[in-house]
C-alpha cells in the first residue's frame, strides 16, 4: 500500500481534504479569541497563549505529515478525519481547559499527537527505514510530553497544573530544535526530512488565511449582534481595513519570496522549521490578537479603552509586524526596518491612546499599517525607476546562474 506523496516535476498543492481539515481550526481559533476576551488579564493572556500553542502544534505536525503522505490514500484519509474529530473535541474543550474540561483538553491533544505518529511509525513506514526511525523518535517525545499533559490535567492544584503544562510545552516545542534526539541513539541529520516546498509553504499560507478569516467572522458576528450606530459601523469598517492590511503585508510579496527561498535553501528542513513551524506561529498570534482588539473597539467605539484593552488592541498589529521582521531575518538574513518602524509606531499609538476613544486608536493603527504598505510600495517603485530588479527576480536570477 503506497501512502507517500508522489514526488515529481509538478508542484504539489493542498488537497480538498486538507482544506476540509482546516475548517476545524477556524472554530479553534475563535475559541482561543473568546478565551482571551473573557479574561483580559495576565492570567487570561497566559491561558490563551497555552491554548493557541496547543492548537498550533496540533495543526503544524499534521501539515508536516501531509507534506510526506498522500491525503488521497484511503488510510491517510481516515487518519486525517480521525485527527480532525479530535481537533474538534480539543476546540470544544478550550473554554474549560483550565477547569472542568482540563482532561478533555489535554487528553484530546495527546491523542492527536501520539495517535498520528503511532500511525506514521507503525503503519505508514516500513521496518528499518529512516521514515520509521524519525517517526519513532518524534513519537517518543510526544509520549514524554503527553505524560506531563495528562498529569497536569489530573491535578486539582492550579499552580501545579501550570508548572506541568509549561514543562509539557517546553518538551513539545524544544523537540524540533534538537531534531528529536533520544539518548543512546545516533543523532538524525536534518536531511532525514524531505520538504516538498510548494505544498509545505501553501499549507502555512492557508493557515494565515484561516486566522484572517476568523478575524472577519468575529468582527462580523460582533457587529451583527449590536446596535448599528454610525460609530459602530465606522469601527467595523476600520476592522475590515486592518484585516485587509494584514493580508496585504503577507501576501503581496512576502509569501512568494519566502517560498522561493525555501525552495533554494541548502537545508530546507531547518529553514522550514524556523521560518514556518515557529515564526508563523507568531504571525498567527498577531492576527488573533488583532481580531480581539477589533472586537473590543466595535463593542465600545466611543469609549476610552482600559489599559488591558489598549494593550490587546495595539499589541496585535505590533506583534504581527515584529513577526514579519523576524521571519525576514530568518529567511533572508536581512532586516525589515520599515516593518520594525511600524511596530514601534503601534507602540506609540498605545501611549497616545490613553484618554482617547477606541475608534480613534483603531484609526491610528490602520494608518500605521497602511503607511507601512505605502512606504514599501514607494520603495519598490523607486527601485523599478532605477532599473533595479525585485527581490524575487534576484532570487530567480541567482537560481538560474
mmCIF file of C-alpha atoms in Angstrom:
data_model
loop_
_atom_site.group_PDB
_atom_site.id
_atom_site.type_symbol
_atom_site.label_atom_id
_atom_site.label_comp_id
_atom_site.label_asym_id
_atom_site.label_seq_id
_atom_site.Cartn_x
_atom_site.Cartn_y
_atom_site.Cartn_z
ATOM 1 C CA UNK A 1 0.000 0.000 0.000
ATOM 2 C CA UNK A 2 1.537 3.293 -1.127
ATOM 3 C CA UNK A 3 0.988 6.142 1.336
ATOM 4 C CA UNK A 4 3.779 8.549 0.388
ATOM 5 C CA UNK A 5 3.214 11.579 -1.828
ATOM 6 C CA UNK A 6 4.450 11.133 -5.361
ATOM 7 C CA UNK A 7 7.405 13.431 -5.928
ATOM 8 C CA UNK A 8 7.693 14.781 -9.432
ATOM 9 C CA UNK A 9 8.328 17.812 -11.530
ATOM 10 C CA UNK A 10 4.853 19.242 -10.928
ATOM 11 C CA UNK A 11 4.336 21.290 -7.784
ATOM 12 C CA UNK A 12 2.151 19.621 -5.150
ATOM 13 C CA UNK A 13 -0.885 21.557 -3.969
ATOM 14 C CA UNK A 14 -3.188 21.270 -0.981
ATOM 15 C CA UNK A 15 -5.997 18.756 -1.470
ATOM 16 C CA UNK A 16 -9.699 19.256 -0.788
ATOM 17 C CA UNK A 17 -9.387 17.016 2.292
ATOM 18 C CA UNK A 18 -6.667 19.245 3.724
ATOM 19 C CA UNK A 19 -8.862 22.295 3.159
ATOM 20 C CA UNK A 20 -11.755 20.466 4.835
ATOM 21 C CA UNK A 21 -9.457 19.559 7.723
ATOM 22 C CA UNK A 22 -8.515 23.235 8.162
ATOM 23 C CA UNK A 23 -12.145 24.240 8.749
ATOM 24 C CA UNK A 24 -11.930 22.923 12.304
ATOM 25 C CA UNK A 25 -9.237 25.442 13.064
ATOM 26 C CA UNK A 26 -11.428 28.428 12.210
ATOM 27 C CA UNK A 27 -13.547 27.306 15.166
ATOM 28 C CA UNK A 28 -10.487 26.518 17.299
ATOM 29 C CA UNK A 29 -9.001 29.985 16.772
ATOM 30 C CA UNK A 30 -12.355 31.580 17.573
ATOM 31 C CA UNK A 31 -12.353 29.644 20.840
ATOM 32 C CA UNK A 32 -8.872 30.963 21.663
ATOM 33 C CA UNK A 33 -10.001 34.532 20.904
ATOM 34 C CA UNK A 34 -13.011 34.220 23.186
ATOM 35 C CA UNK A 35 -10.861 32.702 25.934
ATOM 36 C CA UNK A 36 -8.779 35.880 25.938
ATOM 37 C CA UNK A 37 -11.792 38.182 25.628
ATOM 38 C CA UNK A 38 -13.364 36.572 28.685
ATOM 39 C CA UNK A 39 -10.304 37.359 30.822
ATOM 40 C CA UNK A 40 -8.195 40.329 29.730
ATOM 41 C CA UNK A 41 -5.553 39.853 32.398
ATOM 42 C CA UNK A 42 -2.060 38.402 32.513
ATOM 43 C CA UNK A 43 -3.532 35.113 33.707
ATOM 44 C CA UNK A 44 -6.064 35.171 30.863
ATOM 45 C CA UNK A 45 -3.344 36.006 28.352
ATOM 46 C CA UNK A 46 -1.247 33.113 29.628
ATOM 47 C CA UNK A 47 -4.149 30.700 29.311
ATOM 48 C CA UNK A 48 -4.971 31.910 25.809
ATOM 49 C CA UNK A 49 -1.314 31.519 24.845
ATOM 50 C CA UNK A 50 -1.247 27.928 26.086
ATOM 51 C CA UNK A 51 -4.429 27.148 24.131
ATOM 52 C CA UNK A 52 -3.008 28.747 20.986
ATOM 53 C CA UNK A 53 0.297 26.891 21.289
ATOM 54 C CA UNK A 54 -1.586 23.606 21.614
ATOM 55 C CA UNK A 55 -3.842 24.335 18.634
ATOM 56 C CA UNK A 56 -0.904 25.482 16.521
ATOM 57 C CA UNK A 57 1.195 22.418 17.382
ATOM 58 C CA UNK A 58 -1.638 20.026 16.577
ATOM 59 C CA UNK A 59 -2.124 21.624 13.157
ATOM 60 C CA UNK A 60 1.576 22.116 12.430
ATOM 61 C CA UNK A 61 2.570 18.467 12.788
ATOM 62 C CA UNK A 62 -0.350 17.382 10.656
ATOM 63 C CA UNK A 63 0.853 19.766 7.936
ATOM 64 C CA UNK A 64 4.313 18.179 8.073
ATOM 65 C CA UNK A 65 2.785 14.694 7.855
ATOM 66 C CA UNK A 66 0.589 15.516 4.864
ATOM 67 C CA UNK A 67 3.637 17.014 3.183
ATOM 68 C CA UNK A 68 5.033 13.485 3.261
ATOM 69 C CA UNK A 69 1.929 11.295 2.922
ATOM 70 C CA UNK A 70 -0.683 11.248 0.190
ATOM 71 C CA UNK A 71 -4.015 12.582 1.551
ATOM 72 C CA UNK A 72 -5.836 10.767 -1.268
ATOM 73 C CA UNK A 73 -4.731 7.367 0.054
ATOM 74 C CA UNK A 74 -7.573 5.685 1.950
ATOM 75 C CA UNK A 75 -5.647 5.057 5.163
ATOM 76 C CA UNK A 76 -4.343 8.627 5.250
ATOM 77 C CA UNK A 77 -7.855 9.965 4.663
ATOM 78 C CA UNK A 78 -9.124 8.019 7.644
ATOM 79 C CA UNK A 79 -6.202 9.269 9.740
ATOM 80 C CA UNK A 80 -6.924 12.912 8.843
ATOM 81 C CA UNK A 81 -10.627 12.540 9.552
ATOM 82 C CA UNK A 82 -9.863 10.970 12.944
ATOM 83 C CA UNK A 83 -7.418 13.768 13.776
ATOM 84 C CA UNK A 84 -10.000 16.294 12.577
ATOM 85 C CA UNK A 85 -12.580 14.905 15.005
ATOM 86 C CA UNK A 86 -10.100 15.023 17.869
ATOM 87 C CA UNK A 87 -9.183 18.607 16.954
ATOM 88 C CA UNK A 88 -12.870 19.497 17.107
ATOM 89 C CA UNK A 89 -13.070 17.946 20.581
ATOM 90 C CA UNK A 90 -9.953 19.916 21.546
ATOM 91 C CA UNK A 91 -11.552 23.146 20.349
ATOM 92 C CA UNK A 92 -14.796 22.428 22.220
ATOM 93 C CA UNK A 93 -12.793 21.908 25.429
ATOM 94 C CA UNK A 94 -10.865 25.214 25.210
ATOM 95 C CA UNK A 95 -13.282 27.372 27.278
ATOM 96 C CA UNK A 96 -12.995 24.918 30.188
ATOM 97 C CA UNK A 97 -9.405 23.833 29.514
ATOM 98 C CA UNK A 98 -8.193 25.242 32.819
ATOM 99 C CA UNK A 99 -11.143 23.984 34.793
ATOM 100 C CA UNK A 100 -13.665 21.184 34.414
ATOM 101 C CA UNK A 101 -12.550 20.235 30.887
ATOM 102 C CA UNK A 102 -8.814 20.064 31.565
ATOM 103 C CA UNK A 103 -8.630 16.315 30.984
ATOM 104 C CA UNK A 104 -10.704 16.534 27.801
ATOM 105 C CA UNK A 105 -8.434 19.324 26.527
ATOM 106 C CA UNK A 106 -5.154 17.611 27.362
ATOM 107 C CA UNK A 107 -6.386 14.117 26.506
ATOM 108 C CA UNK A 108 -7.597 15.069 23.035
ATOM 109 C CA UNK A 109 -4.326 16.891 22.305
ATOM 110 C CA UNK A 110 -2.223 13.921 23.427
ATOM 111 C CA UNK A 111 -4.437 11.559 21.415
ATOM 112 C CA UNK A 112 -3.890 13.722 18.312
ATOM 113 C CA UNK A 113 -0.110 13.780 18.611
ATOM 114 C CA UNK A 114 0.506 10.249 19.843
ATOM 115 C CA UNK A 115 -2.156 8.683 17.624
ATOM 116 C CA UNK A 116 -0.968 10.394 14.448
ATOM 117 C CA UNK A 117 2.657 9.439 14.957
ATOM 118 C CA UNK A 118 1.825 5.915 16.046
ATOM 119 C CA UNK A 119 0.214 5.533 12.634
ATOM 120 C CA UNK A 120 3.187 7.193 10.959
ATOM 121 C CA UNK A 121 5.647 4.922 12.764
ATOM 122 C CA UNK A 122 3.999 1.538 12.503
ATOM 123 C CA UNK A 123 1.549 1.761 9.573
ATOM 124 C CA UNK A 124 2.975 4.269 7.105
ATOM 125 C CA UNK A 125 6.672 3.402 7.395
ATOM 126 C CA UNK A 126 8.374 0.093 6.711
ATOM 127 C CA UNK A 127 10.672 -1.619 9.200
ATOM 128 C CA UNK A 128 14.278 -0.462 9.030
ATOM 129 C CA UNK A 129 13.592 2.739 7.071
ATOM 130 C CA UNK A 130 14.629 6.250 8.012
ATOM 131 C CA UNK A 131 10.920 7.195 7.887
ATOM 132 C CA UNK A 132 10.124 4.759 10.711
ATOM 133 C CA UNK A 133 13.194 5.811 12.681
ATOM 134 C CA UNK A 134 12.396 9.521 12.630
ATOM 135 C CA UNK A 135 8.658 8.995 13.249
ATOM 136 C CA UNK A 136 9.523 6.740 16.191
ATOM 137 C CA UNK A 137 11.796 9.401 17.661
ATOM 138 C CA UNK A 138 9.046 12.017 17.416
ATOM 139 C CA UNK A 139 6.588 9.569 18.981
ATOM 140 C CA UNK A 140 8.893 9.128 21.996
ATOM 141 C CA UNK A 141 8.950 12.890 22.547
ATOM 142 C CA UNK A 142 5.158 13.076 22.217
ATOM 143 C CA UNK A 143 4.702 10.323 24.791
ATOM 144 C CA UNK A 144 7.074 12.105 27.205
ATOM 145 C CA UNK A 145 5.199 15.386 26.788
ATOM 146 C CA UNK A 146 1.869 13.552 26.950
ATOM 147 C CA UNK A 147 2.615 12.224 30.417
ATOM 148 C CA UNK A 148 3.114 15.806 31.596
ATOM 149 C CA UNK A 149 -0.086 16.969 29.868
ATOM 150 C CA UNK A 150 -2.189 14.229 31.464
ATOM 151 C CA UNK A 151 -0.573 14.664 34.883
ATOM 152 C CA UNK A 152 -1.339 18.383 34.725
ATOM 153 C CA UNK A 153 -4.941 17.709 33.760
ATOM 154 C CA UNK A 154 -5.431 15.317 36.668
ATOM 155 C CA UNK A 155 -4.105 17.635 39.363
ATOM 156 C CA UNK A 156 -6.580 19.824 41.220
ATOM 157 C CA UNK A 157 -3.988 22.487 42.059
ATOM 158 C CA UNK A 158 -3.830 25.333 39.522
ATOM 159 C CA UNK A 159 -0.187 26.157 40.262
ATOM 160 C CA UNK A 160 0.950 22.556 39.818
ATOM 161 C CA UNK A 161 -1.004 22.289 36.579
ATOM 162 C CA UNK A 162 0.669 25.460 35.279
ATOM 163 C CA UNK A 163 4.127 24.029 36.045
ATOM 164 C CA UNK A 164 3.386 20.643 34.458
ATOM 165 C CA UNK A 165 1.794 22.128 31.325
ATOM 166 C CA UNK A 166 4.633 24.630 30.939
ATOM 167 C CA UNK A 167 7.076 21.732 31.132
ATOM 168 C CA UNK A 168 4.998 19.841 28.543
ATOM 169 C CA UNK A 169 5.125 22.813 26.170
ATOM 170 C CA UNK A 170 8.897 23.075 26.623
ATOM 171 C CA UNK A 171 9.228 19.405 25.669
ATOM 172 C CA UNK A 172 6.884 19.784 22.694
ATOM 173 C CA UNK A 173 8.430 22.961 21.332
ATOM 174 C CA UNK A 174 12.001 22.034 22.195
ATOM 175 C CA UNK A 175 11.950 18.675 20.401
ATOM 176 C CA UNK A 176 12.446 20.032 16.843
ATOM 177 C CA UNK A 177 15.388 22.171 17.998
ATOM 178 C CA UNK A 178 17.353 19.048 18.936
ATOM 179 C CA UNK A 179 15.989 17.055 15.970
ATOM 180 C CA UNK A 180 14.236 14.626 18.354
ATOM 181 C CA UNK A 181 17.452 13.338 19.865
ATOM 182 C CA UNK A 182 16.998 10.219 22.002
ATOM 183 C CA UNK A 183 19.755 9.167 24.455
ATOM 184 C CA UNK A 184 21.695 6.139 23.261
ATOM 185 C CA UNK A 185 20.795 6.656 19.617
ATOM 186 C CA UNK A 186 22.705 8.458 16.898
ATOM 187 C CA UNK A 187 21.515 11.951 16.069
ATOM 188 C CA UNK A 188 19.365 12.286 12.988
ATOM 189 C CA UNK A 189 20.540 14.827 10.399
ATOM 190 C CA UNK A 190 18.127 17.437 9.089
ATOM 191 C CA UNK A 191 18.426 15.710 5.711
ATOM 192 C CA UNK A 192 16.324 12.866 7.175
ATOM 193 C CA UNK A 193 13.294 15.010 6.305
ATOM 194 C CA UNK A 194 12.345 15.897 2.749
ATOM 195 C CA UNK A 195 10.254 19.072 2.429
ATOM 196 C CA UNK A 196 8.124 19.433 -0.718
ATOM 197 C CA UNK A 197 8.342 23.211 -0.931
ATOM 198 C CA UNK A 198 5.239 24.321 -2.824
ATOM 199 C CA UNK A 199 2.838 22.200 -0.758
ATOM 200 C CA UNK A 200 4.533 22.998 2.544
ATOM 201 C CA UNK A 201 4.571 26.773 2.039
ATOM 202 C CA UNK A 202 0.999 26.757 0.757
ATOM 203 C CA UNK A 203 -0.255 24.941 3.859
ATOM 204 C CA UNK A 204 1.182 27.606 6.163
ATOM 205 C CA UNK A 205 -0.066 30.381 3.908
ATOM 206 C CA UNK A 206 -3.529 28.860 4.160
ATOM 207 C CA UNK A 207 -3.354 28.884 7.948
ATOM 208 C CA UNK A 208 -2.665 32.623 7.834
ATOM 209 C CA UNK A 209 -5.827 32.873 5.721
ATOM 210 C CA UNK A 210 -7.676 30.823 8.363
ATOM 211 C CA UNK A 211 -6.577 33.255 11.074
ATOM 212 C CA UNK A 212 -7.601 36.235 8.936
ATOM 213 C CA UNK A 213 -10.906 34.532 8.176
ATOM 214 C CA UNK A 214 -11.532 34.123 11.885
ATOM 215 C CA UNK A 215 -10.956 37.845 12.359
ATOM 216 C CA UNK A 216 -13.589 38.559 9.688
ATOM 217 C CA UNK A 217 -16.021 36.162 11.362
ATOM 218 C CA UNK A 218 -15.509 37.556 14.854
ATOM 219 C CA UNK A 219 -15.891 41.202 13.777
ATOM 220 C CA UNK A 220 -18.931 40.407 11.643
ATOM 221 C CA UNK A 221 -20.620 38.411 14.389
ATOM 222 C CA UNK A 222 -19.910 41.092 16.978
ATOM 223 C CA UNK A 223 -21.264 43.873 14.777
ATOM 224 C CA UNK A 224 -24.392 41.906 13.833
ATOM 225 C CA UNK A 225 -25.262 41.374 17.486
ATOM 226 C CA UNK A 226 -25.131 45.068 18.437
ATOM 227 C CA UNK A 227 -26.992 48.257 17.564
ATOM 228 C CA UNK A 228 -25.696 49.585 14.239
ATOM 229 C CA UNK A 229 -24.786 53.159 15.116
ATOM 230 C CA UNK A 230 -22.623 55.312 12.841
ATOM 231 C CA UNK A 231 -19.663 54.960 15.193
ATOM 232 C CA UNK A 232 -20.011 51.180 15.296
ATOM 233 C CA UNK A 233 -20.240 50.914 11.514
ATOM 234 C CA UNK A 234 -17.129 53.059 11.239
ATOM 235 C CA UNK A 235 -15.349 50.766 13.709
ATOM 236 C CA UNK A 236 -16.458 47.773 11.652
ATOM 237 C CA UNK A 237 -15.017 49.384 8.523
ATOM 238 C CA UNK A 238 -11.723 50.024 10.318
ATOM 239 C CA UNK A 239 -11.631 46.399 11.473
ATOM 240 C CA UNK A 240 -12.014 45.238 7.885
ATOM 241 C CA UNK A 241 -9.323 47.679 6.731
ATOM 242 C CA UNK A 242 -6.995 46.313 9.409
ATOM 243 C CA UNK A 243 -7.590 42.693 8.310
ATOM 244 C CA UNK A 244 -7.062 43.683 4.668
ATOM 245 C CA UNK A 245 -3.789 45.400 5.576
ATOM 246 C CA UNK A 246 -2.576 42.319 7.466
ATOM 247 C CA UNK A 247 -3.393 40.216 4.397
ATOM 248 C CA UNK A 248 -1.574 42.647 2.090
ATOM 249 C CA UNK A 249 1.561 42.708 4.251
ATOM 250 C CA UNK A 250 1.922 38.929 3.962
ATOM 251 C CA UNK A 251 0.557 38.006 0.549
ATOM 252 C CA UNK A 252 1.712 40.927 -1.585
ATOM 253 C CA UNK A 253 5.221 39.509 -1.925
ATOM 254 C CA UNK A 254 6.430 38.018 1.388
ATOM 255 C CA UNK A 255 4.736 34.654 0.868
ATOM 256 C CA UNK A 256 6.185 34.203 -2.638
ATOM 257 C CA UNK A 257 9.719 35.264 -1.726
ATOM 258 C CA UNK A 258 9.760 33.059 1.375
ATOM 259 C CA UNK A 259 8.556 30.059 -0.630
ATOM 260 C CA UNK A 260 11.267 30.618 -3.238
ATOM 261 C CA UNK A 261 13.970 30.995 -0.587
ATOM 262 C CA UNK A 262 12.817 27.757 1.000
ATOM 263 C CA UNK A 263 12.980 26.020 -2.364
ATOM 264 C CA UNK A 264 16.552 27.221 -2.957
ATOM 265 C CA UNK A 265 17.821 26.556 0.572
ATOM 266 C CA UNK A 266 20.608 24.030 1.142
ATOM 267 C CA UNK A 267 18.955 22.909 4.385
ATOM 268 C CA UNK A 268 15.225 23.092 3.761
ATOM 269 C CA UNK A 269 14.274 21.234 6.917
ATOM 270 C CA UNK A 270 15.920 23.666 9.319
ATOM 271 C CA UNK A 271 14.683 26.714 7.413
ATOM 272 C CA UNK A 272 11.153 25.277 7.251
ATOM 273 C CA UNK A 273 11.256 24.536 10.974
ATOM 274 C CA UNK A 274 12.417 28.017 11.961
ATOM 275 C CA UNK A 275 10.569 30.166 9.427
ATOM 276 C CA UNK A 276 7.295 28.279 9.244
ATOM 277 C CA UNK A 277 6.872 25.963 12.242
ATOM 278 C CA UNK A 278 7.998 28.555 14.783
ATOM 279 C CA UNK A 279 7.761 32.060 13.305
ATOM 280 C CA UNK A 280 4.437 31.582 11.533
ATOM 281 C CA UNK A 281 3.009 30.906 14.969
ATOM 282 C CA UNK A 282 3.971 34.479 15.884
ATOM 283 C CA UNK A 283 2.194 35.818 12.796
ATOM 284 C CA UNK A 284 -0.939 33.849 13.637
ATOM 285 C CA UNK A 285 -0.838 35.102 17.238
ATOM 286 C CA UNK A 286 -0.641 38.666 15.917
ATOM 287 C CA UNK A 287 -3.699 38.137 13.722
ATOM 288 C CA UNK A 288 -5.695 36.601 16.591
ATOM 289 C CA UNK A 289 -4.783 39.405 18.973
ATOM 290 C CA UNK A 290 -5.742 41.928 16.281
ATOM 291 C CA UNK A 291 -9.153 40.250 15.987
ATOM 292 C CA UNK A 292 -9.616 40.502 19.749
ATOM 293 C CA UNK A 293 -8.726 44.191 19.544
ATOM 294 C CA UNK A 294 -11.190 44.728 16.699
ATOM 295 C CA UNK A 295 -13.994 43.183 18.739
ATOM 296 C CA UNK A 296 -13.194 45.412 21.718
ATOM 297 C CA UNK A 297 -13.328 48.530 19.537
ATOM 298 C CA UNK A 298 -16.561 47.511 17.814
ATOM 299 C CA UNK A 299 -18.227 46.792 21.155
ATOM 300 C CA UNK A 300 -17.466 50.258 22.580
ATOM 301 C CA UNK A 301 -16.224 52.519 19.770
ATOM 302 C CA UNK A 302 -16.727 55.860 21.524
ATOM 303 C CA UNK A 303 -15.458 54.781 24.952
ATOM 304 C CA UNK A 304 -11.935 55.008 26.267
ATOM 305 C CA UNK A 305 -10.072 51.714 26.458
ATOM 306 C CA UNK A 306 -8.786 50.320 29.722
ATOM 307 C CA UNK A 307 -5.082 49.599 29.945
ATOM 308 C CA UNK A 308 -5.616 45.879 29.326
ATOM 309 C CA UNK A 309 -7.902 46.569 26.381
ATOM 310 C CA UNK A 310 -5.442 49.062 24.920
ATOM 311 C CA UNK A 311 -2.619 46.529 25.142
ATOM 312 C CA UNK A 312 -4.763 44.000 23.253
ATOM 313 C CA UNK A 313 -5.822 46.493 20.564
ATOM 314 C CA UNK A 314 -2.284 47.778 19.945
ATOM 315 C CA UNK A 315 -0.461 44.516 20.619
ATOM 316 C CA UNK A 316 -1.942 42.574 17.701
ATOM 317 C CA UNK A 317 -0.620 44.711 14.821
ATOM 318 C CA UNK A 318 2.675 45.311 16.663
ATOM 319 C CA UNK A 319 3.246 41.595 17.217
ATOM 320 C CA UNK A 320 2.336 40.845 13.610
ATOM 321 C CA UNK A 321 4.900 43.345 12.289
ATOM 322 C CA UNK A 322 7.603 42.079 14.661
ATOM 323 C CA UNK A 323 6.831 38.536 13.493
ATOM 324 C CA UNK A 324 7.312 39.660 9.900
ATOM 325 C CA UNK A 325 10.666 41.216 10.744
ATOM 326 C CA UNK A 326 11.812 38.004 12.452
ATOM 327 C CA UNK A 327 10.553 35.912 9.521
ATOM 328 C CA UNK A 328 12.505 38.019 7.025
ATOM 329 C CA UNK A 329 15.632 37.850 9.175
ATOM 330 C CA UNK A 330 15.453 34.056 9.287
ATOM 331 C CA UNK A 331 14.518 33.541 5.638
ATOM 332 C CA UNK A 332 16.673 36.239 4.023
ATOM 333 C CA UNK A 333 19.188 37.350 6.647
ATOM 334 C CA UNK A 334 18.149 40.997 6.249
ATOM 335 C CA UNK A 335 16.357 43.478 8.495
ATOM 336 C CA UNK A 336 12.880 44.784 7.641
ATOM 337 C CA UNK A 337 13.369 48.284 9.022
ATOM 338 C CA UNK A 338 10.022 49.506 7.693
ATOM 339 C CA UNK A 339 8.051 46.832 9.499
ATOM 340 C CA UNK A 340 10.043 47.289 12.690
ATOM 341 C CA UNK A 341 9.340 51.026 12.436
ATOM 342 C CA UNK A 342 5.666 50.137 12.034
ATOM 343 C CA UNK A 343 5.777 48.056 15.226
ATOM 344 C CA UNK A 344 7.342 50.972 17.097
ATOM 345 C CA UNK A 345 4.633 53.260 15.699
ATOM 346 C CA UNK A 346 1.967 50.864 17.008
ATOM 347 C CA UNK A 347 3.546 51.089 20.462
ATOM 348 C CA UNK A 348 3.449 54.881 20.161
ATOM 349 C CA UNK A 349 -0.248 54.666 19.335
ATOM 350 C CA UNK A 350 -0.658 52.718 22.561
ATOM 351 C CA UNK A 351 0.833 55.604 24.525
ATOM 352 C CA UNK A 352 -1.234 58.161 22.631
ATOM 353 C CA UNK A 353 -4.338 56.003 23.047
ATOM 354 C CA UNK A 354 -4.642 56.728 26.748
ATOM 355 C CA UNK A 355 -7.613 59.028 27.090
ATOM 356 C CA UNK A 356 -8.959 58.956 23.520
ATOM 357 C CA UNK A 357 -11.908 56.946 22.113
ATOM 358 C CA UNK A 358 -11.351 53.391 20.973
ATOM 359 C CA UNK A 359 -12.311 54.216 17.394
ATOM 360 C CA UNK A 360 -9.541 56.840 17.250
ATOM 361 C CA UNK A 361 -6.984 54.262 18.387
ATOM 362 C CA UNK A 362 -8.208 51.875 15.687
ATOM 363 C CA UNK A 363 -7.956 54.592 13.051
ATOM 364 C CA UNK A 364 -4.377 55.400 14.068
ATOM 365 C CA UNK A 365 -3.409 51.719 13.879
ATOM 366 C CA UNK A 366 -4.926 51.351 10.412
ATOM 367 C CA UNK A 367 -2.978 54.455 9.392
ATOM 368 C CA UNK A 368 0.242 52.825 10.623
ATOM 369 C CA UNK A 369 -0.414 49.589 8.705
ATOM 370 C CA UNK A 370 -1.371 51.425 5.523
ATOM 371 C CA UNK A 371 1.654 53.674 5.978
ATOM 372 C CA UNK A 372 3.983 50.678 6.095
ATOM 373 C CA UNK A 373 2.386 49.291 2.926
ATOM 374 C CA UNK A 374 2.680 52.607 1.077
ATOM 375 C CA UNK A 375 6.269 53.046 2.275
ATOM 376 C CA UNK A 376 7.183 49.644 0.871
ATOM 377 C CA UNK A 377 5.308 50.259 -2.377
ATOM 378 C CA UNK A 378 7.085 53.597 -2.821
ATOM 379 C CA UNK A 379 10.465 51.983 -2.204
ATOM 380 C CA UNK A 380 9.663 49.289 -4.787
ATOM 381 C CA UNK A 381 8.585 51.928 -7.320
ATOM 382 C CA UNK A 382 11.845 53.788 -6.818
ATOM 383 C CA UNK A 383 13.831 50.584 -7.390
ATOM 384 C CA UNK A 384 11.932 49.943 -10.613
ATOM 385 C CA UNK A 385 12.542 53.519 -11.745
ATOM 386 C CA UNK A 386 16.276 52.965 -11.237
ATOM 387 C CA UNK A 387 16.083 49.778 -13.274
ATOM 388 C CA UNK A 388 16.794 47.529 -10.273
ATOM 389 C CA UNK A 389 15.330 44.044 -10.098
ATOM 390 C CA UNK A 390 12.859 42.956 -7.432
ATOM 391 C CA UNK A 391 13.939 40.584 -4.621
ATOM 392 C CA UNK A 392 12.056 37.740 -6.318
ATOM 393 C CA UNK A 393 13.741 38.466 -9.657
ATOM 394 C CA UNK A 394 17.136 38.463 -7.941
ATOM 395 C CA UNK A 395 16.341 35.089 -6.429
ATOM 396 C CA UNK A 396 15.325 33.702 -9.817
ATOM 397 C CA UNK A 397 18.471 35.129 -11.422
ATOM 398 C CA UNK A 398 20.641 33.590 -8.716
ATOM 399 C CA UNK A 399 18.969 30.225 -9.129
ATOM 400 C CA UNK A 400 19.391 30.215 -12.898
ATOM 401 C CA UNK A 401 23.002 31.375 -12.593
#
